[in-house]
PDB file of C-alpha atoms in Angstrom:
ATOM      1  CA  GLU M1061     310.715 100.744  33.142  1.00 67.00           C
ATOM      2  CA  THR M1062     307.643  99.346  35.574  1.00 73.00           C
ATOM      3  CA  GLY M1063     307.503  95.651  34.022  1.00 92.00           C
ATOM      4  CA  VAL M1064     304.065  96.826  32.742  1.00 96.00           C
ATOM      5  CA  THR M1065     304.214  97.241  29.199  1.00 96.00           C
ATOM      6  CA  GLN M1066     301.379  98.876  27.014  1.00 97.00           C
ATOM      7  CA  THR M1067     300.914  99.086  23.193  1.00 97.00           C
ATOM      8  CA  PRO M1068     300.572 101.303  21.188  1.00 97.00           C
ATOM      9  CA  ARG M1069     301.246 104.561  23.411  1.00 95.00           C
ATOM     10  CA  HIS M1070     299.456 106.494  20.725  1.00 96.00           C
ATOM     11  CA  LEU M1071     296.623 105.805  19.526  1.00 96.00           C
ATOM     12  CA  VAL M1072     294.123 107.915  16.904  1.00 96.00           C
ATOM     13  CA  MET M1073     290.505 105.960  15.681  1.00 93.00           C
ATOM     14  CA  GLY M1074     287.387 107.434  14.678  1.00 91.00           C
ATOM     15  CA  MET M1075     284.381 105.940  15.997  1.00 90.00           C
ATOM     16  CA  THR M1076     283.650 103.572  13.595  1.00 88.00           C
ATOM     17  CA  ASN M1077     286.475 101.766  14.014  1.00 90.00           C
ATOM     18  CA  LYS M1078     287.306  98.533  16.375  1.00 94.00           C
ATOM     19  CA  LYS M1079     290.583  98.549  18.152  1.00 96.00           C
ATOM     20  CA  SER M1080     292.401  96.669  20.741  1.00 97.00           C
ATOM     21  CA  LEU M1081     294.670  97.919  23.912  1.00 98.00           C
ATOM     22  CA  LYS M1082     297.195  95.779  24.844  1.00 98.00           C
ATOM     23  CA  CYS M1083     299.164  95.399  28.896  1.00 98.00           C
ATOM     24  CA  GLU M1084     301.682  92.765  29.217  1.00 97.00           C
ATOM     25  CA  GLN M1085     303.085  92.152  33.008  1.00 96.00           C
ATOM     26  CA  HIS M1086     306.170  90.030  33.772  1.00 91.00           C
ATOM     27  CA  LEU M1087     305.894  91.012  37.752  1.00 92.00           C
ATOM     28  CA  GLY M1088     304.520  87.429  38.854  1.00 91.00           C
ATOM     29  CA  HIS M1089     301.557  89.313  39.544  1.00 92.00           C
ATOM     30  CA  ASN M1090     298.058  87.772  39.195  1.00 89.00           C
ATOM     31  CA  ALA M1091     295.729  90.915  39.569  1.00 91.00           C
ATOM     32  CA  MET M1092     295.479  93.312  36.309  1.00 93.00           C
ATOM     33  CA  TYR M1093     293.120  96.810  35.997  1.00 94.00           C
ATOM     34  CA  TRP M1094     292.285  98.868  33.828  1.00 95.00           C
ATOM     35  CA  TYR M1095     292.099 102.307  34.679  1.00 95.00           C
ATOM     36  CA  LYS M1096     290.701 106.217  32.157  1.00 95.00           C
ATOM     37  CA  GLN M1097     292.637 108.747  33.785  1.00 94.00           C
ATOM     38  CA  SER M1098     290.751 111.853  31.681  1.00 91.00           C
ATOM     39  CA  ALA M1099     290.803 115.947  32.725  1.00 82.00           C
ATOM     40  CA  LYS M1100     287.688 115.853  34.175  1.00 75.00           C
ATOM     41  CA  LYS M1101     287.801 112.584  35.657  1.00 74.00           C
ATOM     42  CA  PRO M1102     291.415 111.951  37.228  1.00 75.00           C
ATOM     43  CA  LEU M1103     291.690 108.187  37.539  1.00 88.00           C
ATOM     44  CA  GLU M1104     288.365 106.212  36.853  1.00 91.00           C
ATOM     45  CA  LEU M1105     288.956 102.420  38.060  1.00 91.00           C
ATOM     46  CA  MET M1106     287.410 100.092  34.684  1.00 94.00           C
ATOM     47  CA  PHE M1107     287.289  96.824  35.107  1.00 93.00           C
ATOM     48  CA  VAL M1108     289.529  94.336  37.850  1.00 91.00           C
ATOM     49  CA  TYR M1109     290.902  90.762  36.751  1.00 91.00           C
ATOM     50  CA  SER M1110     291.961  88.599  39.646  1.00 87.00           C
ATOM     51  CA  LEU M1111     293.391  85.453  38.839  1.00 82.00           C
ATOM     52  CA  GLU M1112     292.350  86.071  35.496  1.00 80.00           C
ATOM     53  CA  GLU M1113     288.087  86.226  36.055  1.00 82.00           C
ATOM     54  CA  ARG M1114     286.865  89.528  35.555  1.00 81.00           C
ATOM     55  CA  VAL M1115     285.765  90.678  40.107  1.00 79.00           C
ATOM     56  CA  GLU M1116     285.077  94.319  39.025  1.00 77.00           C
ATOM     57  CA  ASN M1117     282.796  96.120  36.180  1.00 77.00           C
ATOM     58  CA  ASN M1118     283.058  99.574  37.334  1.00 77.00           C
ATOM     59  CA  SER M1119     279.840 100.596  34.966  1.00 84.00           C
ATOM     60  CA  VAL M1120     281.516 100.807  32.150  1.00 92.00           C
ATOM     61  CA  PRO M1121     280.040 101.452  28.922  1.00 93.00           C
ATOM     62  CA  SER M1122     279.461  98.463  26.437  1.00 93.00           C
ATOM     63  CA  ARG M1123     281.431  99.362  23.966  1.00 95.00           C
ATOM     64  CA  PHE M1124     284.657  98.504  26.198  1.00 96.00           C
ATOM     65  CA  SER M1125     284.921  95.426  26.508  1.00 95.00           C
ATOM     66  CA  PRO M1126     287.779  93.865  28.337  1.00 95.00           C
ATOM     67  CA  GLU M1127     289.842  90.176  27.370  1.00 95.00           C
ATOM     68  CA  CYS M1128     292.330  88.674  30.015  1.00 94.00           C
ATOM     69  CA  PRO M1129     293.396  85.267  28.512  1.00 93.00           C
ATOM     70  CA  ASN M1130     295.818  84.757  30.970  1.00 92.00           C
ATOM     71  CA  SER M1131     298.001  85.984  34.022  1.00 90.00           C
ATOM     72  CA  SER M1132     300.327  88.044  32.107  1.00 94.00           C
ATOM     73  CA  HIS M1133     298.054  89.599  29.623  1.00 96.00           C
ATOM     74  CA  LEU M1134     295.075  92.314  30.033  1.00 96.00           C
ATOM     75  CA  PHE M1135     293.833  93.537  26.678  1.00 97.00           C
ATOM     76  CA  LEU M1136     290.375  96.557  25.856  1.00 97.00           C
ATOM     77  CA  HIS M1137     288.675  95.809  22.769  1.00 97.00           C
ATOM     78  CA  LEU M1138     287.425  99.288  22.094  1.00 96.00           C
ATOM     79  CA  HIS M1139     284.363  99.586  19.583  1.00 94.00           C
ATOM     80  CA  THR M1140     281.730 102.300  18.187  1.00 94.00           C
ATOM     81  CA  LEU M1141     283.636 104.660  20.561  1.00 94.00           C
ATOM     82  CA  GLN M1142     283.017 108.037  21.553  1.00 94.00           C
ATOM     83  CA  PRO M1143     284.623 111.669  20.883  1.00 94.00           C
ATOM     84  CA  GLU M1144     284.452 111.748  25.573  1.00 93.00           C
ATOM     85  CA  ASP M1145     286.760 108.639  25.547  1.00 95.00           C
ATOM     86  CA  SER M1146     289.101 110.203  24.696  1.00 96.00           C
ATOM     87  CA  ALA M1147     291.922 109.821  27.241  1.00 95.00           C
ATOM     88  CA  LEU M1148     295.081 108.131  28.952  1.00 95.00           C
ATOM     89  CA  TYR M1149     294.147 104.866  29.240  1.00 96.00           C
ATOM     90  CA  LEU M1150     296.452 102.843  32.444  1.00 96.00           C
ATOM     91  CA  CYS M1151     297.013  99.327  32.748  1.00 96.00           C
ATOM     92  CA  ALA M1152     298.113  98.374  35.926  1.00 95.00           C
ATOM     93  CA  SER M1153     298.732  94.803  38.033  1.00 94.00           C
ATOM     94  CA  SER M1154     299.897  93.822  41.761  1.00 91.00           C
ATOM     95  CA  GLN M1155     299.492  90.611  43.727  1.00 86.00           C
ATOM     96  CA  HIS M1156     296.016  89.291  44.351  1.00 73.00           C
ATOM     97  CA  ARG M1157     296.645  89.764  48.130  1.00 68.00           C
ATOM     98  CA  GLY M1158     299.112  89.420  50.986  1.00 64.00           C
ATOM     99  CA  GLU M1159     301.350  92.422  51.788  1.00 65.00           C
ATOM    100  CA  ASN M1160     302.625  93.264  48.323  1.00 68.00           C
ATOM    101  CA  THR M1161     299.621  94.348  47.060  1.00 79.00           C
ATOM    102  CA  GLU M1162     301.205  97.852  46.118  1.00 89.00           C
ATOM    103  CA  ALA M1163     300.213  98.418  41.810  1.00 91.00           C
ATOM    104  CA  PHE M1164     302.736  98.471  39.462  1.00 94.00           C
ATOM    105  CA  PHE M1165     301.544 101.114  36.238  1.00 95.00           C
ATOM    106  CA  GLY M1166     302.400 100.910  32.068  1.00 95.00           C
ATOM    107  CA  GLN M1167     303.060 103.829  30.803  1.00 94.00           C
ATOM    108  CA  GLY M1168     299.801 103.562  28.931  1.00 94.00           C
ATOM    109  CA  THR M1169     297.347 104.435  25.667  1.00 96.00           C
ATOM    110  CA  ARG M1170     296.600 107.809  24.683  1.00 95.00           C
ATOM    111  CA  LEU M1171     293.296 107.371  22.816  1.00 96.00           C
ATOM    112  CA  THR M1172     292.299 109.824  20.723  1.00 96.00           C
ATOM    113  CA  VAL M1173     288.930 109.463  19.207  1.00 95.00           C
ATOM    114  CA  VAL M1174     287.920 111.566  16.336  1.00 93.00           C
TER     115      VAL M1174
ATOM    116  CA  ALA Y1041     282.200 101.780  49.559  1.00 77.00           C
ATOM    117  CA  GLN Y1042     286.015 102.560  49.155  1.00 83.00           C
ATOM    118  CA  SER Y1043     287.208 106.145  48.628  1.00 89.00           C
ATOM    119  CA  VAL Y1044     289.495 108.353  48.758  1.00 94.00           C
ATOM    120  CA  ALA Y1045     289.157 112.707  48.731  1.00 95.00           C
ATOM    121  CA  GLN Y1046     292.432 114.851  48.034  1.00 96.00           C
ATOM    122  CA  PRO Y1047     291.198 118.025  49.454  1.00 96.00           C
ATOM    123  CA  GLU Y1048     293.853 120.289  47.727  1.00 96.00           C
ATOM    124  CA  ASP Y1049     293.581 120.328  43.589  1.00 95.00           C
ATOM    125  CA  GLN Y1050     297.248 122.259  43.912  1.00 97.00           C
ATOM    126  CA  VAL Y1051     300.132 122.536  46.840  1.00 98.00           C
ATOM    127  CA  ASN Y1052     302.699 125.445  46.518  1.00 98.00           C
ATOM    128  CA  VAL Y1053     306.248 125.646  48.536  1.00 98.00           C
ATOM    129  CA  ALA Y1054     309.237 127.325  47.857  1.00 98.00           C
ATOM    130  CA  GLU Y1055     312.502 124.792  47.609  1.00 98.00           C
ATOM    131  CA  GLY Y1056     313.890 123.564  50.530  1.00 97.00           C
ATOM    132  CA  ASN Y1057     310.758 124.534  52.351  1.00 98.00           C
ATOM    133  CA  PRO Y1058     308.850 121.121  53.857  1.00 97.00           C
ATOM    134  CA  LEU Y1059     305.629 120.435  52.514  1.00 97.00           C
ATOM    135  CA  THR Y1060     302.412 118.261  53.264  1.00 98.00           C
ATOM    136  CA  VAL Y1061     300.021 116.588  50.823  1.00 98.00           C
ATOM    137  CA  LYS Y1062     296.734 115.644  52.442  1.00 98.00           C
ATOM    138  CA  CYS Y1063     294.634 112.215  51.865  1.00 98.00           C
ATOM    139  CA  THR Y1064     292.142 111.166  54.224  1.00 97.00           C
ATOM    140  CA  TYR Y1065     290.156 107.508  53.411  1.00 95.00           C
ATOM    141  CA  SER Y1066     287.299 106.026  53.713  1.00 92.00           C
ATOM    142  CA  VAL Y1067     286.812 101.341  54.224  1.00 88.00           C
ATOM    143  CA  SER Y1068     285.498  98.953  55.305  1.00 84.00           C
ATOM    144  CA  GLY Y1069     288.013  96.845  57.249  1.00 83.00           C
ATOM    145  CA  ASN Y1070     291.438  97.275  56.948  1.00 84.00           C
ATOM    146  CA  PRO Y1071     293.198  99.493  54.909  1.00 88.00           C
ATOM    147  CA  TYR Y1072     296.064  99.078  52.597  1.00 91.00           C
ATOM    148  CA  LEU Y1073     297.540 102.681  51.975  1.00 94.00           C
ATOM    149  CA  PHE Y1074     299.092 104.913  48.580  1.00 95.00           C
ATOM    150  CA  TRP Y1075     301.000 106.765  46.878  1.00 97.00           C
ATOM    151  CA  TYR Y1076     301.524 106.963  44.275  1.00 97.00           C
ATOM    152  CA  VAL Y1077     304.209 110.530  41.823  1.00 96.00           C
ATOM    153  CA  GLN Y1078     303.089 111.184  38.335  1.00 94.00           C
ATOM    154  CA  TYR Y1079     305.320 113.366  36.188  1.00 91.00           C
ATOM    155  CA  PRO Y1080     304.267 114.385  32.410  1.00 84.00           C
ATOM    156  CA  ASN Y1081     303.642 111.965  30.028  1.00 77.00           C
ATOM    157  CA  ARG Y1082     303.942 109.075  32.155  1.00 81.00           C
ATOM    158  CA  GLY Y1083     301.725 106.494  34.006  1.00 86.00           C
ATOM    159  CA  LEU Y1084     302.012 106.729  37.549  1.00 93.00           C
ATOM    160  CA  GLN Y1085     305.236 105.330  39.922  1.00 94.00           C
ATOM    161  CA  PHE Y1086     304.775 104.250  42.999  1.00 94.00           C
ATOM    162  CA  LEU Y1087     306.339 106.099  45.412  1.00 96.00           C
ATOM    163  CA  LEU Y1088     305.127 104.557  49.295  1.00 96.00           C
ATOM    164  CA  LYS Y1089     302.406 101.864  51.393  1.00 94.00           C
ATOM    165  CA  TYR Y1090     301.099 101.881  54.631  1.00 93.00           C
ATOM    166  CA  ILE Y1091     299.731  97.935  55.330  1.00 89.00           C
ATOM    167  CA  THR Y1092     300.249  97.518  58.725  1.00 85.00           C
ATOM    168  CA  GLY Y1093     302.983  97.904  61.957  1.00 87.00           C
ATOM    169  CA  ASP Y1094     304.393 101.257  62.392  1.00 90.00           C
ATOM    170  CA  ASN Y1095     302.568 104.313  61.569  1.00 92.00           C
ATOM    171  CA  LEU Y1096     305.457 106.564  59.888  1.00 95.00           C
ATOM    172  CA  VAL Y1097     306.376 104.954  56.621  1.00 96.00           C
ATOM    173  CA  LYS Y1098     309.269 106.145  53.846  1.00 95.00           C
ATOM    174  CA  GLY Y1099     309.800 105.633  50.751  1.00 94.00           C
ATOM    175  CA  SER Y1100     311.412 106.697  47.613  1.00 91.00           C
ATOM    176  CA  TYR Y1101     313.205 109.955  46.290  1.00 92.00           C
ATOM    177  CA  GLY Y1102     312.754 111.151  51.100  1.00 95.00           C
ATOM    178  CA  PHE Y1103     309.119 111.135  50.914  1.00 97.00           C
ATOM    179  CA  GLU Y1104     307.672 109.408  54.260  1.00 97.00           C
ATOM    180  CA  ALA Y1105     303.435 109.350  55.349  1.00 98.00           C
ATOM    181  CA  GLU Y1106     301.704 108.941  57.956  1.00 96.00           C
ATOM    182  CA  PHE Y1107     298.640 106.507  58.918  1.00 95.00           C
ATOM    183  CA  ASN Y1108     296.188 108.125  61.419  1.00 95.00           C
ATOM    184  CA  LYS Y1109     293.725 105.943  62.285  1.00 93.00           C
ATOM    185  CA  SER Y1110     291.308 107.660  64.510  1.00 94.00           C
ATOM    186  CA  GLN Y1111     291.327 110.658  61.576  1.00 95.00           C
ATOM    187  CA  THR Y1112     291.735 108.452  58.494  1.00 95.00           C
ATOM    188  CA  SER Y1113     294.643 109.770  56.961  1.00 97.00           C
ATOM    189  CA  PHE Y1114     297.559 109.293  55.086  1.00 97.00           C
ATOM    190  CA  HIS Y1115     299.182 112.394  54.465  1.00 98.00           C
ATOM    191  CA  LEU Y1116     302.456 112.705  52.409  1.00 98.00           C
ATOM    192  CA  LYS Y1117     305.451 115.264  53.708  1.00 98.00           C
ATOM    193  CA  LYS Y1118     308.921 115.156  52.750  1.00 98.00           C
ATOM    194  CA  PRO Y1119     311.135 117.500  54.992  1.00 97.00           C
ATOM    195  CA  SER Y1120     313.040 119.705  52.248  1.00 97.00           C
ATOM    196  CA  ALA Y1121     310.879 120.185  48.501  1.00 97.00           C
ATOM    197  CA  LEU Y1122     313.221 119.595  45.741  1.00 97.00           C
ATOM    198  CA  VAL Y1123     312.269 121.394  42.673  1.00 96.00           C
ATOM    199  CA  SER Y1124     312.116 118.246  40.690  1.00 95.00           C
ATOM    200  CA  ASP Y1125     309.321 116.936  43.034  1.00 96.00           C
ATOM    201  CA  SER Y1126     307.109 119.225  41.175  1.00 96.00           C
ATOM    202  CA  ALA Y1127     304.324 116.043  39.650  1.00 96.00           C
ATOM    203  CA  LEU Y1128     300.468 114.878  40.030  1.00 96.00           C
ATOM    204  CA  TYR Y1129     300.017 112.795  43.392  1.00 97.00           C
ATOM    205  CA  PHE Y1130     297.808 110.367  43.661  1.00 97.00           C
ATOM    206  CA  CYS Y1131     296.669 108.829  47.064  1.00 97.00           C
ATOM    207  CA  ALA Y1132     294.872 105.060  47.323  1.00 95.00           C
ATOM    208  CA  VAL Y1133     293.440 102.848  49.293  1.00 92.00           C
ATOM    209  CA  ARG Y1134     291.747  99.028  48.793  1.00 87.00           C
ATOM    210  CA  SER Y1135     290.645  97.511  51.756  1.00 78.00           C
ATOM    211  CA  TYR Y1136     292.809  93.756  51.965  1.00 71.00           C
ATOM    212  CA  ASN Y1137     290.091  91.318  51.539  1.00 73.00           C
ATOM    213  CA  THR Y1138     289.765  93.268  47.935  1.00 75.00           C
ATOM    214  CA  ASP Y1139     291.434  93.936  44.503  1.00 76.00           C
ATOM    215  CA  LYS Y1140     289.435  96.765  44.153  1.00 82.00           C
ATOM    216  CA  LEU Y1141     292.184 100.121  44.416  1.00 87.00           C
ATOM    217  CA  ILE Y1142     290.609 103.323  44.418  1.00 90.00           C
ATOM    218  CA  PHE Y1143     292.518 106.232  44.006  1.00 93.00           C
ATOM    219  CA  GLY Y1144     291.957 110.313  45.033  1.00 94.00           C
ATOM    220  CA  THR Y1145     290.981 112.946  42.606  1.00 93.00           C
ATOM    221  CA  GLY Y1146     294.608 114.026  42.715  1.00 95.00           C
ATOM    222  CA  THR Y1147     297.082 117.172  44.155  1.00 96.00           C
ATOM    223  CA  ARG Y1148     299.253 118.746  41.383  1.00 96.00           C
ATOM    224  CA  LEU Y1149     302.805 120.065  43.667  1.00 97.00           C
ATOM    225  CA  GLN Y1150     304.089 122.890  42.841  1.00 97.00           C
ATOM    226  CA  VAL Y1151     308.063 123.508  44.181  1.00 97.00           C
ATOM    227  CA  PHE Y1152     309.424 126.841  43.231  1.00 96.00           C
ATOM    228  CA  PRO Y1153     312.840 127.725  42.677  1.00 94.00           C
TER     229      PRO Y1153
END
């Protein structure tokens, strides 16, 4: 248990569906991340939120929409996805600055787009 | 731009032998360097980090890593491998003044009995 919880653990959705992934941390961290892990590109950084502001958007298609309502919660809203979006989506959190900046990861959401 | 290279897709080692998993990096300014391990169907687990100070850092499960600034490397090592060490290992880097944590492509470690 890392202190970062992701729900759901598994999700199957059609290309016309809208769904959301949720991430929650109770570690007192103030930076949160979304990563995509697939066989072709092992760990792609998608979004970074620091102090609740988005500081990084790594050329992610607009069908992925992040939301960070507070420092403990991070969402990834999904709509009109493509089959190639099937992957493991990992959330992580860390301290914003300083020496204790290692990231802690959730277990991931295994997404399958059909 | 930050980047991390893990030149080996897979490393095979016999149980009881020493292991090394290689990592080189590129970053502006002082690097913060990390190693993570991933077991099947799990998220990433933090192993160790280099921030400043002693170039040899020790982490979980008997792993250690050596920071070499001149070679921009941060290789992961363990004196005696266990079969249970078999997993996917990721090296990561961030610059001290950003929140952007960049990972390498991962190295699969296979320890044979």
